[in-house]
Amino acid sequence: MADPWQDAMDHAVALARKAGTLVRDAVQNDMKVMLKSTSVDLVTQTDQKVEKLIIESVTKKFPTHCFIGEESVAAGEACVLTDSPTWIIDPVDGTTNFVHGYPFVAVCIGFAVNKQLEFGVVYSCIEDKMYTGRKGKGAFCNGEALQVSDQRDITQSIVASEFGSTRDPEVMDKVFSTMRKVLCLPVHGLRGAGSAAINMCHVAAGSVEAYYETGIHCWDFAASAVIVSEAGGVLMDVEGGPMDLMSRRVVAANCQVIAERIVKEIDAFQPTRDDAAAQD
Ligand code: LIP
C-alpha cells in the first residue's frame, strides 16, 4: 500500500537540504544576534529566514497543514498540537553553535498526524549528514541504516546532555547534581553537541548510549524522536513515564535498561509546558 505521507517526507528532506545550504553559507558571517528568553538563548535572522522558507513552501504544497515553529511561537503563534497534519520545525537547532561556528547545527522537521509522530528529518548541515526516520520504516543517515548501540551496561556507556539556556541558580543546581550523579555511576563520559536533535541522532547512530535533557522544546526533539525510535531506541519522560512531546523533557536511549538507569539519577523538575497557554 502506498505511503500517504511519502510525498510530505520527500518534500521535508528536500527543504531541509535547501535550508541547510542557507545555514551553512551564513555560518560565521557577520550575523545579527538577538536574545530570546535569557542572555544565552540566542536567535538570528537566519533562524527566522529558514523557518519562513520552510513554512511558505509547505503551505503551497499542503495548504491545509498546520505548523509549530520555534520562531513563529517566539513571535506569538500558539504552540498546540491538534489532530491535523502538523509540521514541527526547528529551523536552526544549535543556534549558539551556529553563531560561534561550532559544527553541530541542524535543520529539524518533524511531522505528526492525530498527535502521532509520522516522520522526522534532521539535517546536520555543517557535517552534511541527513538523518531521517519514518514510522515503521527505519532510520537512516545519508542512506545508511541506523542502529542503536547494543551496550546494556551503563558503566560502559557514553551519555549526552546539555547545560540548557537558562542560568537560574536553582535549575543549574539540578542540572549539575544530575550530571554529577550520572558521571559517578560511573559512565565512560558525558558529552553535549549543543543540539538536542544531533545528540539524539548520535543515540540513533549508536555512538552515544543515551541522552537526557529538561528545558528543551517540542521542536528540538520531535524529528529526532522518530529517528531514535526507528533505529531501535527507546524514549521516555525523565520521571520514567511515556515521552510527552509538550513536556520540555526527554530521555532517549539505546534500550529500556539504560533509559531507566538514567531516570533513577535525574533530579527532575517541570518547566512550563510548551502547550501551557493552550491549556489555560
Ligand atoms: C537548543 C537545544 C539544546 C538546549 C539549548 C537550546 P536551539 O535549541 O538543542 O539541547 O540545551 O538550550 O534550546 O535553541 O539551538 O534551537
PDB file of C-alpha atoms and ligand atoms in Angstrom:
ATOM      1  CA  MET A   1       0.000   0.000   0.000  1.00  0.00           C
ATOM      2  CA  ALA A   2       1.342   3.434  -0.948  1.00  0.00           C
ATOM      3  CA  ASP A   3       2.604   5.526   1.975  1.00  0.00           C
ATOM      4  CA  PRO A   4       0.214   8.513   2.301  1.00  0.00           C
ATOM      5  CA  TRP A   5       2.974  10.676   3.768  1.00  0.00           C
ATOM      6  CA  GLN A   6       5.881   9.736   1.478  1.00  0.00           C
ATOM      7  CA  ASP A   7       5.380  12.866  -0.639  1.00  0.00           C
ATOM      8  CA  ALA A   8       5.427  15.028   2.506  1.00  0.00           C
ATOM      9  CA  MET A   9       8.587  13.323   3.791  1.00  0.00           C
ATOM     10  CA  ASP A  10      10.336  13.709   0.437  1.00  0.00           C
ATOM     11  CA  HIS A  11       9.430  17.400   0.499  1.00  0.00           C
ATOM     12  CA  ALA A  12      10.766  17.718   4.059  1.00  0.00           C
ATOM     13  CA  VAL A  13      14.120  16.187   3.055  1.00  0.00           C
ATOM     14  CA  ALA A  14      14.445  18.498   0.053  1.00  0.00           C
ATOM     15  CA  LEU A  15      13.532  21.527   2.191  1.00  0.00           C
ATOM     16  CA  ALA A  16      15.963  20.558   4.974  1.00  0.00           C
ATOM     17  CA  ARG A  17      18.773  20.254   2.443  1.00  0.00           C
ATOM     18  CA  LYS A  18      17.904  23.621   0.835  1.00  0.00           C
ATOM     19  CA  ALA A  19      17.624  25.302   4.248  1.00  0.00           C
ATOM     20  CA  GLY A  20      20.838  23.660   5.405  1.00  0.00           C
ATOM     21  CA  THR A  21      22.737  25.156   2.497  1.00  0.00           C
ATOM     22  CA  LEU A  22      21.432  28.587   3.502  1.00  0.00           C
ATOM     23  CA  VAL A  23      22.535  27.979   7.129  1.00  0.00           C
ATOM     24  CA  ARG A  24      25.980  26.684   6.118  1.00  0.00           C
ATOM     25  CA  ASP A  25      26.554  29.698   3.871  1.00  0.00           C
ATOM     26  CA  ALA A  26      25.575  32.017   6.747  1.00  0.00           C
ATOM     27  CA  VAL A  27      27.852  30.445   9.379  1.00  0.00           C
ATOM     28  CA  GLN A  28      30.333  32.921  10.837  1.00  0.00           C
ATOM     29  CA  ASN A  29      29.173  35.701   8.579  1.00  0.00           C
ATOM     30  CA  ASP A  30      28.770  38.948  10.398  1.00  0.00           C
ATOM     31  CA  MET A  31      25.309  37.992  11.665  1.00  0.00           C
ATOM     32  CA  LYS A  32      22.871  39.974  13.784  1.00  0.00           C
ATOM     33  CA  VAL A  33      22.433  38.012  17.036  1.00  0.00           C
ATOM     34  CA  MET A  34      19.322  38.662  19.106  1.00  0.00           C
ATOM     35  CA  LEU A  35      18.295  37.365  22.542  1.00  0.00           C
ATOM     36  CA  LYS A  36      15.164  35.395  23.496  1.00  0.00           C
ATOM     37  CA  SER A  37      14.387  34.032  26.976  1.00  0.00           C
ATOM     38  CA  THR A  38      17.821  34.690  28.507  1.00  0.00           C
ATOM     39  CA  SER A  39      21.150  36.295  27.666  1.00  0.00           C
ATOM     40  CA  VAL A  40      22.354  32.926  26.392  1.00  0.00           C
ATOM     41  CA  ASP A  41      19.202  31.988  24.418  1.00  0.00           C
ATOM     42  CA  LEU A  42      20.186  33.301  21.002  1.00  0.00           C
ATOM     43  CA  VAL A  43      18.301  33.765  17.728  1.00  0.00           C
ATOM     44  CA  THR A  44      19.431  35.171  14.367  1.00  0.00           C
ATOM     45  CA  GLN A  45      17.822  36.375  11.176  1.00  0.00           C
ATOM     46  CA  THR A  46      18.891  33.044   9.635  1.00  0.00           C
ATOM     47  CA  ASP A  47      16.673  31.143  12.122  1.00  0.00           C
ATOM     48  CA  GLN A  48      13.743  33.354  11.100  1.00  0.00           C
ATOM     49  CA  LYS A  49      14.538  33.226   7.349  1.00  0.00           C
ATOM     50  CA  VAL A  50      14.827  29.409   7.324  1.00  0.00           C
ATOM     51  CA  GLU A  51      11.565  28.894   9.199  1.00  0.00           C
ATOM     52  CA  LYS A  52       9.749  31.264   6.801  1.00  0.00           C
ATOM     53  CA  LEU A  53      11.204  29.402   3.803  1.00  0.00           C
ATOM     54  CA  ILE A  54      10.009  26.035   5.134  1.00  0.00           C
ATOM     55  CA  ILE A  55       6.513  27.194   6.150  1.00  0.00           C
ATOM     56  CA  GLU A  56       5.885  29.063   2.865  1.00  0.00           C
ATOM     57  CA  SER A  57       6.980  26.055   0.785  1.00  0.00           C
ATOM     58  CA  VAL A  58       4.910  23.536   2.761  1.00  0.00           C
ATOM     59  CA  THR A  59       1.845  25.817   2.727  1.00  0.00           C
ATOM     60  CA  LYS A  60       1.982  25.949  -1.087  1.00  0.00           C
ATOM     61  CA  LYS A  61       2.098  22.136  -1.351  1.00  0.00           C
ATOM     62  CA  PHE A  62      -0.124  21.239   1.636  1.00  0.00           C
ATOM     63  CA  PRO A  63      -2.378  24.282   2.234  1.00  0.00           C
ATOM     64  CA  THR A  64      -4.451  22.642   4.991  1.00  0.00           C
ATOM     65  CA  HIS A  65      -1.499  21.558   7.119  1.00  0.00           C
ATOM     66  CA  CYS A  66      -0.598  23.207  10.441  1.00  0.00           C
ATOM     67  CA  PHE A  67       2.710  24.326  11.917  1.00  0.00           C
ATOM     68  CA  ILE A  68       4.553  24.582  15.202  1.00  0.00           C
ATOM     69  CA  GLY A  69       7.730  26.544  14.527  1.00  0.00           C
ATOM     70  CA  GLU A  70      10.251  27.763  17.078  1.00  0.00           C
ATOM     71  CA  GLU A  71      10.406  31.300  15.738  1.00  0.00           C
ATOM     72  CA  SER A  72       6.665  31.520  14.957  1.00  0.00           C
ATOM     73  CA  VAL A  73       5.931  30.594  18.588  1.00  0.00           C
ATOM     74  CA  ALA A  74       8.535  33.125  19.729  1.00  0.00           C
ATOM     75  CA  ALA A  75       6.624  35.705  17.663  1.00  0.00           C
ATOM     76  CA  GLY A  76       3.361  34.827  19.451  1.00  0.00           C
ATOM     77  CA  GLU A  77       1.843  31.942  17.465  1.00  0.00           C
ATOM     78  CA  ALA A  78       0.067  29.283  19.554  1.00  0.00           C
ATOM     79  CA  CYS A  79       2.013  26.126  20.414  1.00  0.00           C
ATOM     80  CA  VAL A  80      -0.699  23.479  20.323  1.00  0.00           C
ATOM     81  CA  LEU A  81      -0.669  20.043  18.691  1.00  0.00           C
ATOM     82  CA  THR A  82      -4.057  19.072  17.215  1.00  0.00           C
ATOM     83  CA  ASP A  83      -5.100  16.022  15.180  1.00  0.00           C
ATOM     84  CA  SER A  84      -4.366  17.970  11.973  1.00  0.00           C
ATOM     85  CA  PRO A  85      -1.243  17.131   9.960  1.00  0.00           C
ATOM     86  CA  THR A  86       1.344  19.320  11.723  1.00  0.00           C
ATOM     87  CA  TRP A  87       4.913  20.244  10.793  1.00  0.00           C
ATOM     88  CA  ILE A  88       7.075  20.782  13.915  1.00  0.00           C
ATOM     89  CA  ILE A  89      10.046  22.898  12.904  1.00  0.00           C
ATOM     90  CA  ASP A  90      13.321  23.959  14.480  1.00  0.00           C
ATOM     91  CA  PRO A  91      14.964  25.950  11.708  1.00  0.00           C
ATOM     92  CA  VAL A  92      18.367  26.053  13.392  1.00  0.00           C
ATOM     93  CA  ASP A  93      18.851  23.623  16.271  1.00  0.00           C
ATOM     94  CA  GLY A  94      22.128  24.595  17.919  1.00  0.00           C
ATOM     95  CA  THR A  95      21.792  28.317  17.314  1.00  0.00           C
ATOM     96  CA  THR A  96      24.613  29.118  19.732  1.00  0.00           C
ATOM     97  CA  ASN A  97      26.831  26.687  17.801  1.00  0.00           C
ATOM     98  CA  PHE A  98      25.752  28.404  14.572  1.00  0.00           C
ATOM     99  CA  VAL A  99      26.706  31.839  15.926  1.00  0.00           C
ATOM    100  CA  HIS A 100      30.123  30.535  17.006  1.00  0.00           C
ATOM    101  CA  GLY A 101      30.800  28.291  14.004  1.00  0.00           C
ATOM    102  CA  TYR A 102      30.782  25.173  16.215  1.00  0.00           C
ATOM    103  CA  PRO A 103      29.963  22.394  13.710  1.00  0.00           C
ATOM    104  CA  PHE A 104      26.789  20.863  15.197  1.00  0.00           C
ATOM    105  CA  VAL A 105      23.873  22.778  13.639  1.00  0.00           C
ATOM    106  CA  ALA A 106      20.700  21.069  12.394  1.00  0.00           C
ATOM    107  CA  VAL A 107      17.563  21.903  10.437  1.00  0.00           C
ATOM    108  CA  CYS A 108      14.818  19.843  12.100  1.00  0.00           C
ATOM    109  CA  ILE A 109      11.449  18.970  10.581  1.00  0.00           C
ATOM    110  CA  GLY A 110       9.083  16.659  12.463  1.00  0.00           C
ATOM    111  CA  PHE A 111       5.635  15.678  11.186  1.00  0.00           C
ATOM    112  CA  ALA A 112       2.645  14.463  13.234  1.00  0.00           C
ATOM    113  CA  VAL A 113      -0.904  13.378  12.370  1.00  0.00           C
ATOM    114  CA  ASN A 114      -3.537  12.720  15.043  1.00  0.00           C
ATOM    115  CA  LYS A 115      -0.837  13.747  17.533  1.00  0.00           C
ATOM    116  CA  GLN A 116       1.330  10.764  16.452  1.00  0.00           C
ATOM    117  CA  LEU A 117       4.778  11.437  15.015  1.00  0.00           C
ATOM    118  CA  GLU A 118       4.949  10.046  11.463  1.00  0.00           C
ATOM    119  CA  PHE A 119       8.407  11.109  10.284  1.00  0.00           C
ATOM    120  CA  GLY A 120      11.434  13.143  11.283  1.00  0.00           C
ATOM    121  CA  VAL A 121      14.188  14.814   9.283  1.00  0.00           C
ATOM    122  CA  VAL A 122      17.329  16.227  10.949  1.00  0.00           C
ATOM    123  CA  TYR A 123      19.909  17.731   8.610  1.00  0.00           C
ATOM    124  CA  SER A 124      23.214  18.318  10.387  1.00  0.00           C
ATOM    125  CA  CYS A 125      24.182  20.811   7.734  1.00  0.00           C
ATOM    126  CA  ILE A 126      27.805  21.625   8.548  1.00  0.00           C
ATOM    127  CA  GLU A 127      28.628  17.892   8.669  1.00  0.00           C
ATOM    128  CA  ASP A 128      26.327  17.269   5.665  1.00  0.00           C
ATOM    129  CA  LYS A 129      24.562  14.388   7.485  1.00  0.00           C
ATOM    130  CA  MET A 130      20.889  13.869   6.543  1.00  0.00           C
ATOM    131  CA  TYR A 131      19.196  11.841   9.284  1.00  0.00           C
ATOM    132  CA  THR A 132      15.698  10.540   8.527  1.00  0.00           C
ATOM    133  CA  GLY A 133      13.153   8.332  10.265  1.00  0.00           C
ATOM    134  CA  ARG A 134       9.729   7.172   9.030  1.00  0.00           C
ATOM    135  CA  LYS A 135       7.388   5.376  11.444  1.00  0.00           C
ATOM    136  CA  GLY A 136       7.627   1.654  10.779  1.00  0.00           C
ATOM    137  CA  LYS A 137      10.211   2.054   8.004  1.00  0.00           C
ATOM    138  CA  GLY A 138      13.532   2.553   9.766  1.00  0.00           C
ATOM    139  CA  ALA A 139      16.058   5.336  10.317  1.00  0.00           C
ATOM    140  CA  PHE A 140      18.918   6.366   8.059  1.00  0.00           C
ATOM    141  CA  CYS A 141      21.885   8.726   7.813  1.00  0.00           C
ATOM    142  CA  ASN A 142      22.810   9.658   4.238  1.00  0.00           C
ATOM    143  CA  GLY A 143      21.028   6.493   3.138  1.00  0.00           C
ATOM    144  CA  GLU A 144      22.847   4.152   5.564  1.00  0.00           C
ATOM    145  CA  ALA A 145      20.571   2.317   8.042  1.00  0.00           C
ATOM    146  CA  LEU A 146      20.939   3.408  11.672  1.00  0.00           C
ATOM    147  CA  GLN A 147      21.011   1.032  14.661  1.00  0.00           C
ATOM    148  CA  VAL A 148      21.398   1.994  18.313  1.00  0.00           C
ATOM    149  CA  SER A 149      24.269   0.648  20.438  1.00  0.00           C
ATOM    150  CA  ASP A 150      23.891  -2.897  21.817  1.00  0.00           C
ATOM    151  CA  GLN A 151      25.559  -1.889  25.105  1.00  0.00           C
ATOM    152  CA  ARG A 152      23.465  -2.830  28.159  1.00  0.00           C
ATOM    153  CA  ASP A 153      25.940  -1.750  30.883  1.00  0.00           C
ATOM    154  CA  ILE A 154      25.634   1.946  31.835  1.00  0.00           C
ATOM    155  CA  THR A 155      29.206   1.897  33.185  1.00  0.00           C
ATOM    156  CA  GLN A 156      30.439   1.086  29.669  1.00  0.00           C
ATOM    157  CA  SER A 157      28.377   3.893  28.102  1.00  0.00           C
ATOM    158  CA  ILE A 158      28.618   7.486  26.901  1.00  0.00           C
ATOM    159  CA  VAL A 159      25.728   9.756  27.915  1.00  0.00           C
ATOM    160  CA  ALA A 160      24.818  13.107  26.336  1.00  0.00           C
ATOM    161  CA  SER A 161      23.119  16.090  27.909  1.00  0.00           C
ATOM    162  CA  GLU A 162      23.280  19.887  27.856  1.00  0.00           C
ATOM    163  CA  PHE A 163      23.535  22.820  30.267  1.00  0.00           C
ATOM    164  CA  GLY A 164      20.493  24.429  28.584  1.00  0.00           C
ATOM    165  CA  SER A 165      19.680  28.065  28.016  1.00  0.00           C
ATOM    166  CA  THR A 166      18.697  29.174  31.499  1.00  0.00           C
ATOM    167  CA  ARG A 167      21.193  30.236  34.172  1.00  0.00           C
ATOM    168  CA  ASP A 168      18.658  30.180  37.010  1.00  0.00           C
ATOM    169  CA  PRO A 169      20.660  29.004  40.078  1.00  0.00           C
ATOM    170  CA  GLU A 170      18.027  26.538  41.293  1.00  0.00           C
ATOM    171  CA  VAL A 171      17.738  24.943  37.851  1.00  0.00           C
ATOM    172  CA  MET A 172      21.506  24.863  37.455  1.00  0.00           C
ATOM    173  CA  ASP A 173      21.819  23.075  40.817  1.00  0.00           C
ATOM    174  CA  LYS A 174      19.542  20.307  39.490  1.00  0.00           C
ATOM    175  CA  VAL A 175      21.370  20.168  36.142  1.00  0.00           C
ATOM    176  CA  PHE A 176      24.771  19.845  37.809  1.00  0.00           C
ATOM    177  CA  SER A 177      23.647  17.433  40.545  1.00  0.00           C
ATOM    178  CA  THR A 178      22.205  15.132  37.876  1.00  0.00           C
ATOM    179  CA  MET A 179      25.352  15.369  35.754  1.00  0.00           C
ATOM    180  CA  ARG A 180      27.497  14.554  38.806  1.00  0.00           C
ATOM    181  CA  LYS A 181      25.401  11.503  39.673  1.00  0.00           C
ATOM    182  CA  VAL A 182      25.412  10.237  36.087  1.00  0.00           C
ATOM    183  CA  LEU A 183      29.179  10.767  35.739  1.00  0.00           C
ATOM    184  CA  CYS A 184      29.835   8.942  39.020  1.00  0.00           C
ATOM    185  CA  LEU A 185      27.843   5.814  38.150  1.00  0.00           C
ATOM    186  CA  PRO A 186      30.396   5.830  36.559  1.00  0.00           C
ATOM    187  CA  VAL A 187      29.909   6.243  32.829  1.00  0.00           C
ATOM    188  CA  HIS A 188      32.731   6.422  30.294  1.00  0.00           C
ATOM    189  CA  GLY A 189      31.868  10.045  29.500  1.00  0.00           C
ATOM    190  CA  LEU A 190      29.345  12.849  29.349  1.00  0.00           C
ATOM    191  CA  ARG A 191      29.015  14.677  26.019  1.00  0.00           C
ATOM    192  CA  GLY A 192      26.953  17.521  24.589  1.00  0.00           C
ATOM    193  CA  ALA A 193      26.747  18.509  20.913  1.00  0.00           C
ATOM    194  CA  GLY A 194      24.909  21.742  21.762  1.00  0.00           C
ATOM    195  CA  SER A 195      21.914  20.469  19.791  1.00  0.00           C
ATOM    196  CA  ALA A 196      19.219  18.215  21.255  1.00  0.00           C
ATOM    197  CA  ALA A 197      18.454  16.830  17.811  1.00  0.00           C
ATOM    198  CA  ILE A 198      22.054  15.936  16.997  1.00  0.00           C
ATOM    199  CA  ASN A 199      22.567  14.402  20.453  1.00  0.00           C
ATOM    200  CA  MET A 200      19.567  12.157  19.742  1.00  0.00           C
ATOM    201  CA  CYS A 201      20.833  11.302  16.258  1.00  0.00           C
ATOM    202  CA  HIS A 202      24.073  10.178  17.912  1.00  0.00           C
ATOM    203  CA  VAL A 203      21.960   7.815  20.061  1.00  0.00           C
ATOM    204  CA  ALA A 204      20.277   6.523  16.891  1.00  0.00           C
ATOM    205  CA  ALA A 205      23.691   6.042  15.245  1.00  0.00           C
ATOM    206  CA  GLY A 206      24.991   4.047  18.240  1.00  0.00           C
ATOM    207  CA  SER A 207      27.842   6.416  19.174  1.00  0.00           C
ATOM    208  CA  VAL A 208      26.071   7.557  22.360  1.00  0.00           C
ATOM    209  CA  GLU A 209      24.010   5.188  24.546  1.00  0.00           C
ATOM    210  CA  ALA A 210      21.646   7.810  25.999  1.00  0.00           C
ATOM    211  CA  TYR A 211      20.680  11.485  26.007  1.00  0.00           C
ATOM    212  CA  TYR A 212      18.545  13.314  28.564  1.00  0.00           C
ATOM    213  CA  GLU A 213      17.563  16.947  28.981  1.00  0.00           C
ATOM    214  CA  THR A 214      14.954  19.134  30.638  1.00  0.00           C
ATOM    215  CA  GLY A 215      14.236  22.593  29.231  1.00  0.00           C
ATOM    216  CA  ILE A 216      14.156  21.793  25.523  1.00  0.00           C
ATOM    217  CA  HIS A 217      11.067  22.419  23.375  1.00  0.00           C
ATOM    218  CA  CYS A 218       8.913  20.153  21.178  1.00  0.00           C
ATOM    219  CA  TRP A 219      10.619  21.463  18.016  1.00  0.00           C
ATOM    220  CA  ASP A 220      14.048  20.467  19.383  1.00  0.00           C
ATOM    221  CA  PHE A 221      13.215  16.765  19.573  1.00  0.00           C
ATOM    222  CA  ALA A 222      10.065  15.892  17.566  1.00  0.00           C
ATOM    223  CA  ALA A 223      12.043  14.921  14.458  1.00  0.00           C
ATOM    224  CA  SER A 224      14.888  13.143  16.256  1.00  0.00           C
ATOM    225  CA  ALA A 225      12.436  11.177  18.435  1.00  0.00           C
ATOM    226  CA  VAL A 226      11.234   9.341  15.315  1.00  0.00           C
ATOM    227  CA  ILE A 227      14.843   8.708  14.246  1.00  0.00           C
ATOM    228  CA  VAL A 228      15.780   7.232  17.659  1.00  0.00           C
ATOM    229  CA  SER A 229      12.687   5.052  17.774  1.00  0.00           C
ATOM    230  CA  GLU A 230      13.162   3.778  14.222  1.00  0.00           C
ATOM    231  CA  ALA A 231      16.823   2.976  14.981  1.00  0.00           C
ATOM    232  CA  GLY A 232      15.607   0.640  17.756  1.00  0.00           C
ATOM    233  CA  GLY A 233      15.920   3.081  20.653  1.00  0.00           C
ATOM    234  CA  VAL A 234      13.514   3.969  23.447  1.00  0.00           C
ATOM    235  CA  LEU A 235      12.040   7.315  24.510  1.00  0.00           C
ATOM    236  CA  MET A 236      10.617   8.207  27.885  1.00  0.00           C
ATOM    237  CA  ASP A 237       9.934  11.039  30.273  1.00  0.00           C
ATOM    238  CA  VAL A 238      12.685  11.991  32.757  1.00  0.00           C
ATOM    239  CA  GLU A 239      10.485  10.519  35.523  1.00  0.00           C
ATOM    240  CA  GLY A 240      10.001   7.254  33.684  1.00  0.00           C
ATOM    241  CA  GLY A 241       6.583   7.605  32.076  1.00  0.00           C
ATOM    242  CA  PRO A 242       5.931   7.828  28.352  1.00  0.00           C
ATOM    243  CA  MET A 243       7.612  10.636  26.400  1.00  0.00           C
ATOM    244  CA  ASP A 244       5.400  13.746  26.320  1.00  0.00           C
ATOM    245  CA  LEU A 245       6.307  15.950  23.366  1.00  0.00           C
ATOM    246  CA  MET A 246       4.996  19.106  25.049  1.00  0.00           C
ATOM    247  CA  SER A 247       6.600  18.493  28.471  1.00  0.00           C
ATOM    248  CA  ARG A 248      10.024  20.000  27.587  1.00  0.00           C
ATOM    249  CA  ARG A 249      11.859  16.946  28.868  1.00  0.00           C
ATOM    250  CA  VAL A 250      13.038  13.637  27.416  1.00  0.00           C
ATOM    251  CA  VAL A 251      15.262  10.590  27.846  1.00  0.00           C
ATOM    252  CA  ALA A 252      16.361   8.892  24.629  1.00  0.00           C
ATOM    253  CA  ALA A 253      18.374   5.680  24.953  1.00  0.00           C
ATOM    254  CA  ASN A 254      19.506   2.560  23.142  1.00  0.00           C
ATOM    255  CA  CYS A 255      17.447   0.306  25.445  1.00  0.00           C
ATOM    256  CA  GLN A 256      14.978   0.290  28.349  1.00  0.00           C
ATOM    257  CA  VAL A 257      17.602  -0.810  30.912  1.00  0.00           C
ATOM    258  CA  ILE A 258      19.912   2.153  30.210  1.00  0.00           C
ATOM    259  CA  ALA A 259      16.988   4.586  29.980  1.00  0.00           C
ATOM    260  CA  GLU A 260      15.623   3.505  33.367  1.00  0.00           C
ATOM    261  CA  ARG A 261      19.102   3.663  34.940  1.00  0.00           C
ATOM    262  CA  ILE A 262      19.459   7.286  33.783  1.00  0.00           C
ATOM    263  CA  VAL A 263      15.965   8.157  35.080  1.00  0.00           C
ATOM    264  CA  LYS A 264      16.986   7.000  38.573  1.00  0.00           C
ATOM    265  CA  GLU A 265      19.723   9.675  38.688  1.00  0.00           C
ATOM    266  CA  ILE A 266      17.730  12.635  37.334  1.00  0.00           C
ATOM    267  CA  ASP A 267      16.754  15.435  39.737  1.00  0.00           C
ATOM    268  CA  ALA A 268      13.506  16.111  37.881  1.00  0.00           C
ATOM    269  CA  PHE A 269      11.837  19.484  37.502  1.00  0.00           C
ATOM    270  CA  GLN A 270       8.949  20.640  35.332  1.00  0.00           C
ATOM    271  CA  PRO A 271       9.420  23.759  33.184  1.00  0.00           C
ATOM    272  CA  THR A 272       6.315  25.481  31.853  1.00  0.00           C
ATOM    273  CA  ARG A 273       4.908  23.139  29.204  1.00  0.00           C
ATOM    274  CA  ASP A 274       5.056  24.168  25.548  1.00  0.00           C
ATOM    275  CA  ASP A 275       1.249  23.917  25.333  1.00  0.00           C
ATOM    276  CA  ALA A 276       0.557  25.589  28.704  1.00  0.00           C
ATOM    277  CA  ALA A 277      -1.063  28.663  27.141  1.00  0.00           C
ATOM    278  CA  ALA A 278      -3.406  26.449  25.120  1.00  0.00           C
ATOM    279  CA  GLN A 279      -4.424  24.572  28.299  1.00  0.00           C
ATOM    280  CA  ASP A 280      -5.480  27.751  30.179  1.00  0.00           C
TER     281      ASP A 280
HETATM  282  C1  LIP B   1      18.946  24.208  21.838  1.00  0.00           C
HETATM  283  C2  LIP B   1      18.782  22.746  22.169  1.00  0.00           C
HETATM  284  C3  LIP B   1      19.732  22.324  23.271  1.00  0.00           C
HETATM  285  C4  LIP B   1      19.490  23.155  24.504  1.00  0.00           C
HETATM  286  C5  LIP B   1      19.677  24.629  24.187  1.00  0.00           C
HETATM  287  C6  LIP B   1      18.770  25.090  23.040  1.00  0.00           C
HETATM  288  P1  LIP B   1      18.098  25.852  19.906  1.00  0.00           P
HETATM  289  O1  LIP B   1      17.985  24.530  20.855  1.00  0.00           O
HETATM  290  O2  LIP B   1      19.031  21.979  21.026  1.00  0.00           O
HETATM  291  O3  LIP B   1      19.567  20.969  23.590  1.00  0.00           O
HETATM  292  O4  LIP B   1      20.368  22.765  25.524  1.00  0.00           O
HETATM  293  O5  LIP B   1      19.386  25.375  25.349  1.00  0.00           O
HETATM  294  O6  LIP B   1      17.439  25.021  23.481  1.00  0.00           O
HETATM  295  O7  LIP B   1      17.668  26.989  20.787  1.00  0.00           O
HETATM  296  O8  LIP B   1      19.506  25.995  19.462  1.00  0.00           O
HETATM  297  O9  LIP B   1      17.118  25.599  18.790  1.00  0.00           O
END
